[in-house]
XYZ file of C-alpha atoms in Angstrom:
480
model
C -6.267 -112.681 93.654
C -2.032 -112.791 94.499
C -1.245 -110.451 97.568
C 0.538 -107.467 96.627
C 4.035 -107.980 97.144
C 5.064 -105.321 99.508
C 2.945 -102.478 102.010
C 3.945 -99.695 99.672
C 2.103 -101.363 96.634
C -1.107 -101.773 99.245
C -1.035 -98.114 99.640
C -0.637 -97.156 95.969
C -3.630 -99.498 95.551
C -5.828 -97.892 98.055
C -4.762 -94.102 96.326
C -5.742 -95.494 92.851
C -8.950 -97.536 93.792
C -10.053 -94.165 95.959
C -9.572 -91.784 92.613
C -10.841 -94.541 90.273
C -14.120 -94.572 92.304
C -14.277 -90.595 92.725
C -13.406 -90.179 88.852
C -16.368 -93.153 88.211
C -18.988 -91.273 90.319
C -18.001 -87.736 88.743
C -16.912 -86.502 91.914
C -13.196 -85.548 92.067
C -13.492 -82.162 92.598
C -15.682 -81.996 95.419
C -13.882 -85.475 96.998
C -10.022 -85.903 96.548
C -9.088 -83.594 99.835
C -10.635 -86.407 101.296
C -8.600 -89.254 100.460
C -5.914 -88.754 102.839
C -7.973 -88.902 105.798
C -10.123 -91.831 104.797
C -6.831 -94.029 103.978
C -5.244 -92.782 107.083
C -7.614 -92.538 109.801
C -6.047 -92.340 112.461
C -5.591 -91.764 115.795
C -2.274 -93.705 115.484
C 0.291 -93.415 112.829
C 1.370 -97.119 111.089
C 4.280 -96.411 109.303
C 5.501 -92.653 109.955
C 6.129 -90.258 112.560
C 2.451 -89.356 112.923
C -1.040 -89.705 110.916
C -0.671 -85.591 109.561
C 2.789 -87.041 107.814
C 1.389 -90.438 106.546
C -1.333 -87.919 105.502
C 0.781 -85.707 103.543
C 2.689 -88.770 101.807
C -1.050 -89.728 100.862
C -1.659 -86.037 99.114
C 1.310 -86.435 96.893
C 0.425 -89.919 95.831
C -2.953 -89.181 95.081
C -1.411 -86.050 93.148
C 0.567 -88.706 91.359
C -2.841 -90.878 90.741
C -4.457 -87.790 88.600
C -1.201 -87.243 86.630
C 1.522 -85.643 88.138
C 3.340 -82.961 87.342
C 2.023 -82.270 84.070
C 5.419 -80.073 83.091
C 7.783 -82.392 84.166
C 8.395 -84.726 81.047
C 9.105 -88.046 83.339
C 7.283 -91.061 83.959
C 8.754 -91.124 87.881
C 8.562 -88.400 90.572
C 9.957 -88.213 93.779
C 7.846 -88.055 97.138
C 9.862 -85.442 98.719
C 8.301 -86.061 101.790
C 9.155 -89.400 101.295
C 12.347 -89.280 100.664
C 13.639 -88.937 104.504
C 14.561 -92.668 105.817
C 17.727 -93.638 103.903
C 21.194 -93.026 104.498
C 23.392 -90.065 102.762
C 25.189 -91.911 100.242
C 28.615 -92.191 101.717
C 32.075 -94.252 101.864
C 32.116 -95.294 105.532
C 34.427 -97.420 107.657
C 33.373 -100.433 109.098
C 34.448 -101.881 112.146
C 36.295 -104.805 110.332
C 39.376 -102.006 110.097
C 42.547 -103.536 111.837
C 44.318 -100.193 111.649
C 47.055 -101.564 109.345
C 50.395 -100.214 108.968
C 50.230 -100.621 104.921
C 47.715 -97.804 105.119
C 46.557 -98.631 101.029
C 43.357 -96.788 101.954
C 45.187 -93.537 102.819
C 47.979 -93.266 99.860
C 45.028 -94.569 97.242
C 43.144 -91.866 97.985
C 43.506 -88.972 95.649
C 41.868 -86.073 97.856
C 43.226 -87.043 100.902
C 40.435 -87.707 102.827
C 41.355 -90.678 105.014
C 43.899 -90.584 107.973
C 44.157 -93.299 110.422
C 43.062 -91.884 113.995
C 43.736 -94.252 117.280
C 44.350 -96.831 114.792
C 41.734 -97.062 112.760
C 40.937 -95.255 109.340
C 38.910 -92.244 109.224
C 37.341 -90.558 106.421
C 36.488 -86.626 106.091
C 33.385 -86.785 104.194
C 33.985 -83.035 103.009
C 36.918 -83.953 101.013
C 35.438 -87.647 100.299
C 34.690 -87.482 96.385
C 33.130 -91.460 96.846
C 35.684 -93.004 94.007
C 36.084 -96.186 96.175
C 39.207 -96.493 95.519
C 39.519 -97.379 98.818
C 36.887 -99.788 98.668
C 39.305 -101.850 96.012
C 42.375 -101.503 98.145
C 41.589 -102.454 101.853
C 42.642 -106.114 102.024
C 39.920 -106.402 105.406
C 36.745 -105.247 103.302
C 36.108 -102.698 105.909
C 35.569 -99.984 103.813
C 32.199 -99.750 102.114
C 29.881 -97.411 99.837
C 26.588 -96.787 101.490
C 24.027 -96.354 98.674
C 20.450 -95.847 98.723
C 18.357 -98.328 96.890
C 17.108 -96.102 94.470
C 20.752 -94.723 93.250
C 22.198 -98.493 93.201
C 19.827 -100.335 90.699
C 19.440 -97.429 88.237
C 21.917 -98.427 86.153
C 21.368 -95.052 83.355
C 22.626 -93.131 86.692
C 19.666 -91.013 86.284
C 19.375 -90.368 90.271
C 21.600 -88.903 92.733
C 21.455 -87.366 96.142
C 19.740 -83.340 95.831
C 21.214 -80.722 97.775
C 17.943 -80.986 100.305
C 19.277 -84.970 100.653
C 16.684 -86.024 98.735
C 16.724 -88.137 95.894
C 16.470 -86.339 92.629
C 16.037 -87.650 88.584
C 17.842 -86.533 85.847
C 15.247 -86.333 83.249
C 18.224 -86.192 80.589
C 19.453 -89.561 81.965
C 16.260 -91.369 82.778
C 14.405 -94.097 80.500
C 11.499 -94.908 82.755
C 12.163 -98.109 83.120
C 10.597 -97.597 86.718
C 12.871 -99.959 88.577
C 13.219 -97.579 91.225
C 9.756 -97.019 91.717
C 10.137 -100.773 93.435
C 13.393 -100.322 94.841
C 12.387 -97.844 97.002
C 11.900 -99.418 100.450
C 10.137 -96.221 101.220
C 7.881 -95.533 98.448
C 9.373 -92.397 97.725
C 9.101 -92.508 93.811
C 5.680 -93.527 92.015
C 5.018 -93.862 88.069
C 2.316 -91.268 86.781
C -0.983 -92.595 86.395
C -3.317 -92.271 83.573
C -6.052 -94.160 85.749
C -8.744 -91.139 85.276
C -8.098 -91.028 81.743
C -8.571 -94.434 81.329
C -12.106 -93.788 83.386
C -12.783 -90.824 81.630
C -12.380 -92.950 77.690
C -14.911 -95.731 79.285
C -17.723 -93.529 80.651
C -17.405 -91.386 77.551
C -18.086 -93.840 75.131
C -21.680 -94.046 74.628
C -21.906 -90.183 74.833
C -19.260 -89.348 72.173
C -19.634 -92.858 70.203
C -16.486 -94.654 69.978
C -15.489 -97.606 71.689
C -12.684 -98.605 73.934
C -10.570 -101.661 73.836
C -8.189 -103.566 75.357
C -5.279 -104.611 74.706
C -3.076 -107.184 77.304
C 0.332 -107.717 77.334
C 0.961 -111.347 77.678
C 2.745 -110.846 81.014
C -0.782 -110.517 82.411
C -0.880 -114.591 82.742
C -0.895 -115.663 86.044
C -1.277 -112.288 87.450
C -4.535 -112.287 88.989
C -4.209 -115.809 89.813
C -6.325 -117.744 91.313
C -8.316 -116.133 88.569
C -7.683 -117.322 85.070
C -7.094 -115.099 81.750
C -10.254 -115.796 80.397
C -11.869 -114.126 83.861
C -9.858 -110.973 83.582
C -11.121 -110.763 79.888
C -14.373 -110.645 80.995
C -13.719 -108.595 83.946
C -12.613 -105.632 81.768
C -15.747 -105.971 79.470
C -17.694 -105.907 82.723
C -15.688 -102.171 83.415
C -17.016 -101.251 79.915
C -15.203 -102.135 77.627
C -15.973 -102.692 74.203
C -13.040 -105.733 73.438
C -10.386 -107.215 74.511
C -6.996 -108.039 72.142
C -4.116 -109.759 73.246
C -0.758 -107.586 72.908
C 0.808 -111.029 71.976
C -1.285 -110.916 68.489
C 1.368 -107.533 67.881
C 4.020 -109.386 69.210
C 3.360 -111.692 65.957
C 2.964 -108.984 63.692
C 6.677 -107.478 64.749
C 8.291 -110.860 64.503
C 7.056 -111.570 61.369
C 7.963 -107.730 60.327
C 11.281 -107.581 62.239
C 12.337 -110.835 60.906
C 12.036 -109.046 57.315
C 14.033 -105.898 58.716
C 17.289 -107.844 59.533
C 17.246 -109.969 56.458
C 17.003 -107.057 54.573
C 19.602 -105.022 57.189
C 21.402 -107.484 58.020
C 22.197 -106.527 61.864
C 19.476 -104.701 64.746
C 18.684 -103.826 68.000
C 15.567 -104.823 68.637
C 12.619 -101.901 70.076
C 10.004 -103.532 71.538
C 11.393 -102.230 74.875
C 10.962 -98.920 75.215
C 13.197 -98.205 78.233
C 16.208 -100.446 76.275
C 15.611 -97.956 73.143
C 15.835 -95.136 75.315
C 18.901 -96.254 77.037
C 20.561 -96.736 73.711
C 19.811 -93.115 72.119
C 21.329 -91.612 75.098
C 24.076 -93.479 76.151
C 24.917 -95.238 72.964
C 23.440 -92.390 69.878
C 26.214 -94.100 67.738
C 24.138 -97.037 67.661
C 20.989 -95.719 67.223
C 20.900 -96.410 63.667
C 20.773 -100.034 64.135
C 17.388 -100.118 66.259
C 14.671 -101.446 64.552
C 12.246 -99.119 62.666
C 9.672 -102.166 63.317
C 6.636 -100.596 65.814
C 6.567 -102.523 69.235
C 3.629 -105.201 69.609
C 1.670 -102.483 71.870
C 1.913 -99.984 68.572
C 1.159 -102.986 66.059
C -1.930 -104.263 67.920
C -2.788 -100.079 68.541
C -2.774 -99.559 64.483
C -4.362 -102.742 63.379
C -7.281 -102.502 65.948
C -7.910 -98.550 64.647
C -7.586 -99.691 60.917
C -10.271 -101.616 61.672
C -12.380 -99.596 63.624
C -11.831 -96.296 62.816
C -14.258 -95.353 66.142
C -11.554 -97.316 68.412
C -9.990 -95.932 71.521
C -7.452 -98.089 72.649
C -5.672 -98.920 76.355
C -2.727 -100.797 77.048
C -2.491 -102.680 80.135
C 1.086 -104.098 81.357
C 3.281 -104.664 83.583
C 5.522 -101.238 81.958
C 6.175 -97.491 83.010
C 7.704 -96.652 80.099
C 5.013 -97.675 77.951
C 3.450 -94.821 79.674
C 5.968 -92.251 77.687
C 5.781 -94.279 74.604
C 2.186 -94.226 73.871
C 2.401 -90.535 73.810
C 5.760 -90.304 71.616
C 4.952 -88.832 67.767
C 6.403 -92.089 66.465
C 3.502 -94.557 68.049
C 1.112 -92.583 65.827
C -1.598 -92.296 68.034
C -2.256 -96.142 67.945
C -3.057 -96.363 71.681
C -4.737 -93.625 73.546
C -4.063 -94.725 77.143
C -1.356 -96.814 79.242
C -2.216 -98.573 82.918
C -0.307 -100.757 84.787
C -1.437 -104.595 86.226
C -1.517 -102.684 89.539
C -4.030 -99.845 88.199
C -6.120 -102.552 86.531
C -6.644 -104.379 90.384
C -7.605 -100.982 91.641
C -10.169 -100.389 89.034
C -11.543 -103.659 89.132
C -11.857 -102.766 93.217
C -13.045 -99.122 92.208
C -15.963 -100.837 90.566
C -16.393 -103.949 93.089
C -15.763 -106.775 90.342
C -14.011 -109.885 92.070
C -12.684 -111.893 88.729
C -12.539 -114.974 90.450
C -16.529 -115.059 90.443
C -16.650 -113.963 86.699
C -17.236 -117.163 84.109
C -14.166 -117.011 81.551
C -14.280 -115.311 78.047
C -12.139 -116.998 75.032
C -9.399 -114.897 74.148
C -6.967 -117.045 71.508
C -5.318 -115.366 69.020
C -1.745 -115.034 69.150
C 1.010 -117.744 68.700
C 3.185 -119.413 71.792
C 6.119 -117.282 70.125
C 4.257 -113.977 70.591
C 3.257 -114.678 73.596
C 7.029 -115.767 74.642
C 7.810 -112.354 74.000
C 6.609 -111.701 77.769
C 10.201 -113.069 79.012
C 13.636 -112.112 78.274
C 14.549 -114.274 75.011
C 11.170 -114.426 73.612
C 11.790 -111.759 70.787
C 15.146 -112.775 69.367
C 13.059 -116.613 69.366
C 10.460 -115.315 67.632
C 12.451 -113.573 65.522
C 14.226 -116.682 64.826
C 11.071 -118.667 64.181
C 9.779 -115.894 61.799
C 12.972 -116.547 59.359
C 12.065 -120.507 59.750
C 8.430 -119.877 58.766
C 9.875 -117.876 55.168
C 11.780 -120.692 54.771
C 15.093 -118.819 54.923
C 17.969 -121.501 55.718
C 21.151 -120.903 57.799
C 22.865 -120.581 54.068
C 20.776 -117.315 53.242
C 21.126 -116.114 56.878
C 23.216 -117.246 59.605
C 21.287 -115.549 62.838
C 23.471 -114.957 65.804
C 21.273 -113.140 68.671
C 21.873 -112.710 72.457
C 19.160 -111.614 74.559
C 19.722 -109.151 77.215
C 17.928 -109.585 80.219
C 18.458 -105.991 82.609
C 19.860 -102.779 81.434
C 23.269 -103.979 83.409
C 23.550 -106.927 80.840
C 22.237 -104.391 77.522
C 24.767 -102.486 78.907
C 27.591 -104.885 78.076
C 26.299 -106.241 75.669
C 26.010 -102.946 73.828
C 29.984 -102.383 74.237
C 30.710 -105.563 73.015
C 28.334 -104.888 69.927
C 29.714 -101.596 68.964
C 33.056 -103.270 69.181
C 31.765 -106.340 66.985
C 32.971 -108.710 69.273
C 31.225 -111.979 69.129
C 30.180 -111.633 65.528
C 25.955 -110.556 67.238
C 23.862 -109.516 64.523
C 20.590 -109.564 66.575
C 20.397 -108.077 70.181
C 17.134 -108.397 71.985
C 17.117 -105.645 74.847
C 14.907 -105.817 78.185
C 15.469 -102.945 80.512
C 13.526 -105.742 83.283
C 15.671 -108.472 84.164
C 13.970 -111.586 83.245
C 12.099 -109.621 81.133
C 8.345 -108.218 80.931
C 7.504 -110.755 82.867
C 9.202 -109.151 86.031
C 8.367 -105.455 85.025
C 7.755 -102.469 87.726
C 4.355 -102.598 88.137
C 3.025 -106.382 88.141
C 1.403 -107.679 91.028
C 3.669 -109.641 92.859
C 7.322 -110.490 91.181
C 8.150 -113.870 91.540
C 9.805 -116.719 88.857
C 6.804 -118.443 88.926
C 6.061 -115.450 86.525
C 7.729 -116.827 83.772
C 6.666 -120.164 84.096
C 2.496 -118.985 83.872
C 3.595 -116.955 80.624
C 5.505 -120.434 79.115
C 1.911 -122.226 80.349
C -0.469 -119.420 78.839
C 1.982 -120.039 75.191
C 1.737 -123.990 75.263
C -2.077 -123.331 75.288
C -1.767 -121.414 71.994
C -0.698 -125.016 70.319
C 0.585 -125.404 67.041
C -0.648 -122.008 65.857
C 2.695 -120.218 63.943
C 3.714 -116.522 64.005
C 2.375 -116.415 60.103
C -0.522 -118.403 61.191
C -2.054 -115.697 63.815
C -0.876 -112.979 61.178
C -2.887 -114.097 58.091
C -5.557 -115.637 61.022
C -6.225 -111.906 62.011
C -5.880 -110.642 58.365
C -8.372 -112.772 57.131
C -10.914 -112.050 59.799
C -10.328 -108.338 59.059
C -11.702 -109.040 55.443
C -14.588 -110.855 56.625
C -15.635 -107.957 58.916
């Protein structure tokens, strides 16, 4: 399997293996004080101060691994304890400052907070409101926002500094799209996990007769790598599982659907992104009305699998934290029961000792090269495209002019510029990620060879066609 791609996601994956295994062998209660010590031994600290504060990181991740904070409605929590390496966000004054006569810096400035002392500018950071004004002015550069990770890349400007100079999240901003949760040099904010739930579904299945399945979002290809997709299929039936279903087969199922929806409407946003339609009923409600009422492929492979097994329990696994507040939203209609991450799926298959590279490789073929395209940023509004093509609707009937947004910086503009009507866009495909699914929060290692094992995985689907899968599934429903 890929290395992780940074220390902090080593840790997370020793917290969630060590939980997974407790919550396998039934013994949670009488074991989880001990994780701490076991994944910090000791005598010498390795990343902290000391072992008693790596320790105390440990407790609140493993707090994180069973949950979280079950009253706080957000997919992301701080690690106050964490939270304690990065610079106060702050306008500072680099030593590039010539001490200029022109002074811009000091008449720009509209609290008067600079003054130039022995010939340099100085800024009093009690009167400093961090416009950057000043920033824009100073012909050396010299001036320059300091800005934590974290606070830089959320682009909904859901976190800012606390008054204890930690970072906090504005629940009323945020739209889990979990970027900082991999921003943070620190790991100072983690994603909830539903990892004991998930164990909790599998060992329960005999003893209250249903069955669990599986359902993976095509950004799993290449993940595990050296292993191959058919070897993670069969890892997860070796974990107890009943089936696996590729989230792709959905994807063809709301391309085929959404497709209808803007013939019929004539101009959408699309919501397979959860994060993007998030962003877009809080920052842009105005526009709300134009995101499509079509479920997301998660939802559409969810409903169909429980229409046809009315005994089905079904898991997502992806690369997503906000799939992790959308399975639970009224709208989903209970079609999926449970949400994990690539990263919890390693640390169950290390929870139960299966090493997929060892396993022989199950078929799993359904979907169509467009649904599985939906893993990168442009894959929807294609497949969206190609559903029209497939109804034989010609440029005459419907001229389609999408743009695909890849990063909630780009949805951003692009959102202006749609409410304005500029550019003439009557399809806009949001991804909060930028480059899409395929570089989510919580794969494995983040990398453009990413895309380009999601492009391989949808050659391998052939000539199939989004309509082809569709009535392909249908038609193996009726022969069940």
């Amino acid at each position: 399997m890929r290395k992780f791609e940074t220390s902090v996601q080593e840790l997370k994956n020793d917290v969630l293996r060590s939980v997974a295994e407790l919550a396998w062998e039934d013994r949670l209660t009488t074991g989880i004080l001990d994780v701490p010590e076991q994944i910090i031994p000791g005598p010498e600290a390795k990343m902290r101060c000391c072992i008693y504060k790596e320790r105390a990181i440990v407790s609140q991740r493993v707090k994180m691994a069973l949950g979280g904070d079950s009253a706080y409605p957000g997919m992301t929590e701080v690690l106050e304890i964490a939270c304690d390496e990065c610079p106060v966000t702050q306008i500072e004054v680099g030593p590039a400052c010539r001490g200029c006569i022109a002074t811009r810096c000091v008449h720009t400035c509209p609290k008067e907070a600079i003054t130039i002392v022995n010939h340099k500018a100085t800024i009093d950071h009690s009167k400093c409101i961090a416009c950057g004004k000043c920033i824009s002015v100073c012909p050396y550069g010299a001036i320059e926002k300091k800005q934590r990770p974290c606070e830089r890349n959320c682009i909904p400007g859901a976190i800012s500094m606390g008054e204890n100079k930690k970072a906090s999240i504005d629940v009323n901003k945020c739209v889990s799209c979990g970027v900082c949760t991999f921003q943070c040099p620190f790991g100072a904010i983690m994603d909830k996990s539903y990892i004991t739930d998930a164990v909790k579904l599998l060992k329960g299945a005999e003893r209250w007769d249903f069955r669990v399945y599986a359902v993976l979002a095509p950004s799993i290809a290449g993940q595990f790598a050296p292993a191959s997709y058919g070897q993670v299929v069969t890892g997860l039936k070796q974990l107890g599982f009943h089936d696996v279903q590729e989230v792709a087969l959905g994807a063809d199922m709301t391309a085929k659907a959404e497709s209808e929806e803007l013939l019929e409407k004539g101009k959408l946003l699309s919501s397979c992104c959860p994060a993007f339609v998030d962003f877009v009923e809080k920052n842009y409600p105005d526009l709300a009305q134009y995101i499509s009422h079509t479920p997301s492929p998660m939802v559409m492979i969810g409903k169909r699998i429980k229409e046809k097994d009315p005994k089905a329990r079904v898991i997502f696994i992806g690369p997503c934290v906000a799939k992790k507040k959308e399975f639970q939203l009224g709208k989903t209609m209970g079609a999926i029961d449970c949400s994990l991450t690539f990263e919890e799926l390693a640390a169950l298959f290390e929870s139960k000792d299966i090493d997929v590279e060892k396993l022989e490789a199950a078929q799993l073929d359904e979907a169509s090269g467009f649904g599985r395209n939906f893993a990168h940023s442009g894959g929807v509004a294609a497949a969206v495209a190609q559903g029209m093509k497939e109804r034989g609707i010609t440029e005459e009937q419907f001229k389609l002019h999408s743009v695909a947004c890849s990063g909630l910086a780009q949805c951003k503009v692009e959102l202006m510029k749609f409410a304005k009507g500029i550019g003439g866009v009557n399809f806009l495909e949001g991804m909060a990620c930028e480059g899409g699914c395929v570089q989510g929060p919580a794969v494995l290692i983040r990398s453009p060879r990413n895309q380009a094992d999601v492009e391989k995985h949808a050659k391998e689907a052939g000539e199939r066609t989004i309509l082809g899968a569709v009535e392909a599934e249908e038609q193996e429903s009726v022969k069940k």
